[in-house]
């Protein structure tokens, strides 16, 4: 029931609570004290974890037993507290960090061939659906799934994902713990993944962010570079060779793992 309502495990809830409880947004000199931070966090997670008609302000207020204004205030306070933690948890780890070491070890055990051990990141895109049709330039937000959205690109250690959130969001994620190390968010949903990738730090600073001889995995939407390896594309009026099909077959298992991340 806890996960069904808040979409996190209780231990994760406690970790988040410990990180934000001391934020000054939760402390004021008003004669009307705020709700406990734990209650505000629960309200926010319930509010953020549902979509559309299933989570109107009135429904959230009835569920929490508070006023509609309290739902808005709690949501705003939690967002402010979480955003102030951004630089603490979002960033590209150094090459000698523990996260990189774990990612290398994980990759060595999980990859299908030793030559792939130097790929500890993956990139992919996803979209974030918009609740309503934008009032201005709505055509550019109309994506290939016939929805209005924002795009997201995500990069992660051992996997780099591009999260497409109907306003394109790109991110990079680590394979052993799904740690997002880079992302971009803000492109309309119609923007191609390859173009949205250009908004990430990884695209512009791959020479310094990636160790020598390392690269990231990507799907066929991305261009081939020395630091970005997509599957082989079938040539026009031609066929892939046996070796190319074998490469794509094994790479598909890696990409499936990235897809699992986005489903999570």
Coordinates of C-alpha atoms in Angstrom, one line a residue:
X1 CA 0.0 0.0 0.0
X2 CA 2.9 2.4 0.8
X3 CA 4.5 1.9 -2.6
X4 CA 1.1 2.0 -4.3
X5 CA 0.4 5.5 -2.9
X6 CA 3.9 7.0 -2.8
X7 CA 5.8 5.0 -5.5
X8 CA 8.9 4.6 -3.4
X9 CA 10.0 2.0 -0.8
X10 CA 9.9 3.1 2.9
X11 CA 13.7 3.1 3.2
X12 CA 14.0 5.4 0.1
X13 CA 11.3 7.6 1.6
X14 CA 13.4 7.9 4.9
X15 CA 16.5 8.7 2.9
X16 CA 14.8 11.5 1.0
X17 CA 13.3 12.8 4.3
X18 CA 16.7 12.8 6.0
X19 CA 18.2 14.8 3.1
X20 CA 15.6 17.6 3.1
X21 CA 14.3 17.9 6.6
X22 CA 16.8 20.6 7.6
X23 CA 16.0 22.8 4.6
X24 CA 15.0 26.4 5.7
X25 CA 11.8 26.2 3.6
X26 CA 10.3 24.1 6.3
X27 CA 11.1 26.5 9.1
X28 CA 9.4 29.9 9.6
X29 CA 8.3 32.2 12.3
X30 CA 4.6 31.9 11.5
X31 CA 2.1 31.4 14.3
X32 CA 0.6 28.6 12.1
X33 CA 3.1 25.8 12.1
X34 CA 3.6 23.7 8.9
X35 CA 2.7 20.1 8.6
X36 CA 5.5 17.7 9.5
X37 CA 8.0 17.3 6.7
X38 CA 7.2 13.6 6.5
X39 CA 3.6 14.4 5.8
X40 CA 4.5 17.1 3.2
X41 CA 6.8 14.6 1.5
X42 CA 4.1 12.0 1.4
X43 CA 1.7 14.5 -0.1
X44 CA 4.2 15.5 -2.8
X45 CA 5.0 11.9 -3.7
X46 CA 1.4 11.0 -4.0
X47 CA 0.7 14.1 -6.0
X48 CA 3.7 13.6 -8.3
X49 CA 3.1 9.9 -8.7
X50 CA -0.3 10.2 -10.4
X51 CA -1.4 11.8 -13.6
X52 CA -4.4 13.6 -15.0
X53 CA -7.9 13.2 -13.6
X54 CA -6.7 10.6 -11.0
X55 CA -4.9 13.3 -9.0
X56 CA -6.8 16.6 -9.0
X57 CA -6.0 19.0 -6.2
X58 CA -9.4 18.2 -4.6
X59 CA -8.6 14.4 -4.7
X60 CA -5.2 14.9 -3.2
X61 CA -6.6 17.1 -0.5
X62 CA -9.3 14.6 0.4
X63 CA -6.7 11.8 0.5
X64 CA -4.4 13.8 2.8
X65 CA -7.1 15.3 4.9
X66 CA -5.9 18.9 4.3
X67 CA -7.0 21.9 2.3
X68 CA -6.3 22.4 -1.4
X69 CA -4.0 25.3 -0.5
X70 CA -2.0 23.0 1.7
X71 CA -1.5 20.6 -1.2
X72 CA -0.1 23.4 -3.3
X73 CA 2.2 24.7 -0.5
X74 CA 3.5 21.3 0.4
X75 CA 4.2 20.5 -3.3
X76 CA 6.1 23.8 -3.8
X77 CA 8.1 23.4 -0.6
X78 CA 9.3 19.8 -1.4
X79 CA 10.2 20.8 -5.0
X80 CA 12.3 23.7 -3.7
X81 CA 14.1 21.4 -1.2
X82 CA 14.7 18.8 -3.8
X83 CA 16.1 21.2 -6.4
X84 CA 18.5 22.5 -3.8
X85 CA 19.9 19.0 -3.6
X86 CA 20.5 18.8 -7.4
X87 CA 24.2 19.4 -7.4
X88 CA 24.8 17.0 -4.5
X89 CA 23.4 14.1 -6.4
X90 CA 23.5 15.0 -10.1
X91 CA 26.9 15.1 -11.7
X92 CA 29.5 13.1 -13.6
X93 CA 31.8 11.1 -11.2
X94 CA 35.5 11.4 -11.5
X95 CA 37.4 8.6 -13.2
X96 CA 38.9 7.5 -9.9
X97 CA 35.6 7.5 -8.0
X98 CA 34.0 4.6 -6.3
X99 CA 31.0 4.8 -8.7
X100 CA 33.3 4.4 -11.8
X101 CA 35.1 1.5 -10.1
X102 CA 31.8 -0.3 -9.4
X103 CA 30.6 0.5 -13.0
X104 CA 33.8 -1.0 -14.5
X105 CA 33.5 -4.1 -12.3
X106 CA 29.8 -4.5 -13.1
X107 CA 30.4 -4.1 -16.8
X108 CA 33.2 -6.7 -16.8
X109 CA 30.9 -9.2 -15.3
X110 CA 27.8 -8.3 -17.4
X111 CA 29.1 -7.7 -20.9
X112 CA 29.0 -10.4 -23.5
X113 CA 32.6 -9.9 -24.6
X114 CA 35.8 -8.5 -23.0
X115 CA 36.1 -5.8 -25.8
X116 CA 33.0 -4.1 -24.5
X117 CA 34.3 -3.6 -20.9
X118 CA 35.2 0.0 -21.6
X119 CA 31.6 1.0 -22.2
X120 CA 30.2 1.9 -18.8
X121 CA 27.6 4.4 -19.9
X122 CA 24.4 4.4 -22.1
X123 CA 22.3 7.2 -23.4
X124 CA 18.7 7.2 -24.4
X125 CA 15.7 9.6 -24.6
X126 CA 12.2 9.6 -23.3
X127 CA 9.3 12.0 -23.3
X128 CA 7.2 13.7 -20.6
X129 CA 3.5 14.0 -21.6
X130 CA 2.0 17.4 -21.2
X131 CA -1.4 17.6 -19.5
X132 CA -2.9 19.9 -22.1
X133 CA -2.1 21.2 -25.6
X134 CA 0.3 24.1 -25.4
X135 CA -1.2 27.5 -26.3
X136 CA 1.7 28.6 -28.4
X137 CA 3.6 26.6 -31.1
X138 CA 1.8 23.5 -30.1
X139 CA 2.8 21.8 -33.3
X140 CA 6.4 21.4 -32.3
X141 CA 5.4 19.6 -29.1
X142 CA 3.4 16.9 -31.1
X143 CA 5.6 13.8 -31.0
X144 CA 5.7 10.6 -33.0
X145 CA 3.4 8.9 -30.5
X146 CA 0.7 11.5 -31.3
X147 CA 1.0 13.2 -28.0
X148 CA 2.1 16.6 -26.8
X149 CA 5.3 16.2 -24.8
X150 CA 8.7 17.4 -23.7
X151 CA 11.8 15.5 -24.5
X152 CA 14.4 14.2 -22.1
X153 CA 17.9 12.8 -22.6
X154 CA 19.5 10.7 -19.8
X155 CA 23.0 9.4 -19.3
X156 CA 23.8 6.8 -16.7
X157 CA 26.8 4.9 -15.5
X158 CA 27.1 1.6 -17.3
X159 CA 24.1 2.7 -19.2
X160 CA 23.5 6.1 -20.6
X161 CA 19.8 6.7 -21.2
X162 CA 17.9 9.3 -23.0
X163 CA 14.7 9.8 -21.3
X164 CA 12.1 11.3 -23.6
X165 CA 9.7 13.2 -21.5
X166 CA 7.4 14.9 -23.9
X167 CA 9.6 17.9 -23.7
X168 CA 12.8 16.2 -24.6
X169 CA 14.8 15.0 -21.7
X170 CA 18.2 13.4 -22.1
X171 CA 20.2 11.7 -19.3
X172 CA 23.1 9.4 -18.6
X173 CA 22.8 6.6 -16.1
X174 CA 25.2 4.2 -14.4
X175 CA 24.6 0.4 -14.9
X176 CA 25.2 -0.9 -11.5
X177 CA 23.0 1.5 -9.6
X178 CA 21.0 3.4 -12.3
X179 CA 22.8 6.6 -11.3
X180 CA 22.0 9.4 -13.7
X181 CA 25.2 11.3 -14.4
X182 CA 24.0 13.7 -17.1
X183 CA 20.7 14.8 -18.6
X184 CA 19.1 17.5 -20.7
X185 CA 15.5 18.6 -20.6
X186 CA 13.4 21.2 -22.4
X187 CA 13.3 20.3 -26.1
X188 CA 9.8 19.8 -27.6
X189 CA 8.7 16.2 -28.0
X190 CA 9.1 16.4 -31.8
X191 CA 12.8 17.0 -31.6
X192 CA 14.9 14.0 -32.7
X193 CA 17.1 12.2 -30.1
X194 CA 20.3 12.9 -32.0
X195 CA 19.6 16.6 -31.9
X196 CA 18.5 16.6 -28.3
X197 CA 21.7 14.9 -27.3
X198 CA 23.6 18.0 -28.3
X199 CA 22.2 19.7 -25.2
X200 CA 24.0 17.4 -22.8
X201 CA 27.4 18.0 -21.2
X202 CA 28.5 14.6 -22.4
X203 CA 28.1 15.7 -26.1
X204 CA 30.3 18.8 -25.7
X205 CA 32.8 17.5 -23.1
X206 CA 33.1 13.7 -23.9
X207 CA 36.9 14.1 -24.2
X208 CA 37.2 15.0 -20.6
X209 CA 34.2 13.2 -19.1
X210 CA 35.0 9.8 -20.6
X211 CA 38.3 8.0 -19.9
X212 CA 40.5 7.3 -22.9
X213 CA 39.3 4.4 -25.0
X214 CA 35.8 4.5 -23.5
X215 CA 32.5 5.1 -25.2
X216 CA 28.7 5.1 -24.5
X217 CA 26.0 2.8 -26.0
X218 CA 23.1 4.3 -27.9
X219 CA 20.3 3.1 -30.1
X220 CA 19.9 3.5 -33.8
X221 CA 18.6 7.1 -33.4
X222 CA 22.1 8.3 -32.6
X223 CA 25.0 9.1 -34.9
X224 CA 28.1 6.9 -34.9
X225 CA 31.1 8.5 -33.2
X226 CA 34.3 7.3 -31.6
X227 CA 32.7 7.9 -28.2
X228 CA 29.0 6.9 -29.1
X229 CA 28.3 3.5 -30.6
X230 CA 24.8 2.7 -32.0
X231 CA 23.8 -0.6 -33.7
X232 CA 24.5 -1.1 -37.4
X233 CA 21.8 0.4 -39.6
X234 CA 20.5 -1.6 -42.6
X235 CA 21.7 0.1 -45.8
X236 CA 19.3 1.2 -48.4
X237 CA 18.5 -1.6 -50.8
X238 CA 21.0 -3.7 -48.9
X239 CA 21.5 -6.2 -46.1
X240 CA 23.6 -6.3 -42.9
X241 CA 26.5 -8.8 -42.9
X242 CA 26.5 -11.8 -40.6
X243 CA 29.0 -10.1 -38.3
X244 CA 26.9 -6.9 -38.1
X245 CA 23.8 -8.9 -37.3
X246 CA 25.7 -10.7 -34.5
X247 CA 26.9 -7.4 -33.1
X248 CA 23.4 -6.0 -33.1
X249 CA 22.0 -9.1 -31.5
X250 CA 24.3 -8.9 -28.5
X251 CA 23.9 -5.1 -28.3
X252 CA 20.1 -5.5 -28.1
X253 CA 20.5 -7.2 -24.7
X254 CA 22.3 -4.2 -23.5
X255 CA 19.7 -1.8 -24.8
X256 CA 17.0 -3.9 -23.3
X257 CA 18.6 -3.2 -19.9
X258 CA 18.4 0.5 -20.6
X259 CA 14.7 0.1 -21.5
X260 CA 14.1 -1.6 -18.2
X261 CA 15.6 1.5 -16.4
X262 CA 13.1 3.8 -18.1
X263 CA 10.2 1.4 -17.2
X264 CA 11.3 1.6 -13.6

